[in-house]
Amino acid sequence: MRTGRIERNTAETNILVDVNLDGTGSYDVATGIGFLDHMVEQFAKHSLIDVTLKVEGDLHVDQHHTTEDSALALGQALSAALGDKGGIARYGSAYSPMDETLARVALDISGRPYLVWRAGFSQEKLGEWDTELIEHWFHSVAQTCGLTLHVELLYGTNNHHICEAIYKGFARAMRAAVEVDPRKGGTIPSTKGQLGG
């Protein structure tokens, strides 16, 4: 089984993450930020990646450290589960509609972190979560998972729908990218013979 486990403890957050790339989409998520929990649950459900994410963060300060550190740890766990990335599809993309909203996510598990973010929100919070932190969450997970990640909001007006469409699109793109193609025989999906660098 392709699994990854990260324990990340700092003066700002204590985090435990477990992932299973070959799971069924089960999840056990508690970050202390309700809307973030909901989005990580959506990621697990639609990627079929099992995710356990437990966070004790300094929410008495603000939500920044909890948001950033949980994404960094999740990306590290995904990277650990991918190992040398032998045999994976590597690329994934998805259009993600939700009512009036349409989002598009494309990614490459390249080992070269890069985020292109073409989305935005018209309100400052979703539930209690600061919407300015959503882009930062994706930047952080891309950084430690080694993703070239493009996120676009094609259109939409409802902020909840926008956020959820993006997370579901990310999930479906990851599901495609981490799948093992038996025709590759476990080889690294790059003519360089390695990913990253």
CSV table of C-alpha atoms in Angstrom, one decimal, residues 37-162:
chain,number,residue,atom,x,y,z
A,37,ASP,CA,-12.3,20.3,7.6
A,38,HIS,CA,-15.2,20.2,5.1
A,39,MET,CA,-12.8,20.9,2.2
A,40,VAL,CA,-10.2,18.3,3.2
A,41,GLU,CA,-13.1,15.8,3.6
A,42,GLN,CA,-14.2,16.7,0.0
A,43,PHE,CA,-10.6,16.2,-1.2
A,44,ALA,CA,-10.4,12.7,0.4
A,45,LYS,CA,-13.9,11.6,-0.8
A,46,HIS,CA,-13.4,12.6,-4.4
A,47,SER,CA,-9.7,11.6,-4.8
A,48,LEU,CA,-10.3,8.2,-3.1
A,49,ILE,CA,-7.2,9.0,-1.0
A,50,ASP,CA,-7.8,8.1,2.6
A,51,VAL,CA,-6.9,11.0,4.8
A,52,THR,CA,-6.5,11.4,8.6
A,53,LEU,CA,-5.7,14.9,9.6
A,54,LYS,CA,-5.5,16.0,13.2
A,55,VAL,CA,-4.4,19.5,14.1
A,56,GLU,CA,-4.0,21.4,17.4
A,57,GLY,CA,-3.2,24.9,16.4
A,58,ASP,CA,-2.8,28.4,17.9
A,59,LEU,CA,-6.2,29.5,16.8
A,60,HIS,CA,-6.3,32.1,19.6
A,61,VAL,CA,-3.8,34.0,17.4
A,62,ASP,CA,-5.4,33.5,14.0
A,63,GLN,CA,-6.0,30.7,11.4
A,64,HIS,CA,-2.8,31.3,9.4
A,65,HIS,CA,-0.5,28.8,11.1
A,66,THR,CA,-3.2,26.0,11.2
A,67,THR,CA,-4.1,26.5,7.5
A,68,GLU,CA,-0.5,26.7,6.3
A,69,ASP,CA,1.0,23.9,8.5
A,70,SER,CA,-1.8,21.5,7.8
A,71,ALA,CA,-1.3,21.9,4.1
A,72,LEU,CA,2.5,21.5,4.4
A,73,ALA,CA,2.0,18.3,6.4
A,74,LEU,CA,-0.6,16.9,4.0
A,75,GLY,CA,1.7,17.6,1.0
A,76,GLN,CA,4.6,15.9,2.8
A,77,ALA,CA,2.4,12.8,3.5
A,78,LEU,CA,1.3,12.6,-0.1
A,79,SER,CA,4.9,12.9,-1.2
A,80,ALA,CA,6.0,10.2,1.1
A,81,ALA,CA,3.2,7.9,-0.1
A,82,LEU,CA,4.2,8.5,-3.7
A,83,GLY,CA,7.8,7.4,-3.1
A,84,ASP,CA,9.9,7.6,-6.2
A,85,LYS,CA,6.7,8.0,-8.3
A,86,GLY,CA,7.4,5.0,-10.4
A,87,GLY,CA,4.5,4.0,-12.6
A,88,ILE,CA,2.2,6.8,-11.8
A,89,ALA,CA,0.1,8.7,-14.5
A,90,ARG,CA,1.8,11.9,-13.2
A,91,TYR,CA,-0.7,14.3,-14.8
A,92,GLY,CA,-4.3,15.0,-13.9
A,93,SER,CA,-6.9,17.5,-14.7
A,94,ALA,CA,-10.6,18.1,-14.0
A,95,TYR,CA,-13.4,20.4,-14.8
A,96,SER,CA,-15.5,20.8,-11.7
A,97,PRO,CA,-19.0,22.2,-11.9
A,98,MET,CA,-21.1,23.2,-8.9
A,99,ASP,CA,-24.4,24.9,-9.7
A,100,GLU,CA,-23.5,28.2,-11.3
A,101,THR,CA,-19.8,27.7,-10.8
A,102,LEU,CA,-17.2,26.0,-13.0
A,103,ALA,CA,-13.6,25.5,-11.9
A,104,ARG,CA,-10.7,23.9,-13.7
A,105,VAL,CA,-7.7,22.3,-12.1
A,106,ALA,CA,-4.7,20.8,-13.8
A,107,LEU,CA,-1.6,19.4,-12.2
A,108,ASP,CA,1.7,17.6,-12.7
A,109,ILE,CA,3.4,15.6,-10.0
A,110,SER,CA,6.6,17.0,-11.3
A,111,GLY,CA,8.7,17.5,-8.2
A,112,ARG,CA,8.9,21.2,-9.2
A,113,PRO,CA,6.5,23.2,-7.0
A,114,TYR,CA,4.6,25.9,-8.8
A,115,LEU,CA,1.2,27.4,-8.3
A,116,VAL,CA,-0.9,29.4,-10.8
A,117,TRP,CA,-4.0,30.7,-9.0
A,118,ARG,CA,-6.6,32.4,-11.0
A,119,ALA,CA,-9.5,32.5,-8.6
A,120,GLY,CA,-10.9,34.8,-6.0
A,121,PHE,CA,-13.6,35.4,-3.5
A,122,SER,CA,-16.0,38.3,-2.9
A,123,GLN,CA,-16.4,37.8,0.9
A,124,GLU,CA,-13.8,37.7,3.6
A,125,LYS,CA,-14.9,34.5,5.3
A,126,LEU,CA,-16.5,31.1,4.6
A,127,GLY,CA,-17.9,30.0,7.9
A,128,GLU,CA,-15.1,31.2,10.2
A,129,TRP,CA,-12.3,30.5,7.7
A,130,ASP,CA,-10.5,33.5,6.2
A,131,THR,CA,-10.8,33.2,2.4
A,132,GLU,CA,-7.4,34.9,1.8
A,133,LEU,CA,-5.9,31.7,3.3
A,134,ILE,CA,-7.4,29.4,0.6
A,135,GLU,CA,-4.8,30.3,-2.1
A,136,HIS,CA,-2.1,29.9,0.6
A,137,TRP,CA,-3.4,26.4,1.4
A,138,PHE,CA,-2.9,25.3,-2.2
A,139,HIS,CA,0.5,27.0,-2.4
A,140,SER,CA,1.6,25.1,0.7
A,141,VAL,CA,0.4,21.7,-0.4
A,142,ALA,CA,1.9,22.2,-3.8
A,143,GLN,CA,5.3,23.2,-2.3
A,144,THR,CA,5.7,20.0,-0.1
A,145,CYS,CA,4.1,17.5,-2.5
A,146,GLY,CA,6.1,18.8,-5.5
A,147,LEU,CA,3.1,19.8,-7.6
A,148,THR,CA,2.9,22.1,-10.6
A,149,LEU,CA,-0.6,23.2,-9.9
A,150,HIS,CA,-2.9,25.4,-12.0
A,151,VAL,CA,-6.3,26.4,-10.4
A,152,GLU,CA,-8.8,28.5,-12.4
A,153,LEU,CA,-12.2,29.8,-11.6
A,154,LEU,CA,-13.9,29.9,-15.0
A,155,TYR,CA,-17.0,31.5,-13.6
A,156,GLY,CA,-19.2,31.5,-10.5
A,157,THR,CA,-20.7,33.9,-7.9
A,158,ASN,CA,-21.4,31.8,-4.8
A,159,ASN,CA,-18.3,31.7,-2.6
A,160,HIS,CA,-19.1,28.4,-1.1
A,161,HIS,CA,-19.6,26.8,-4.5
A,162,ILE,CA,-16.4,28.4,-5.8
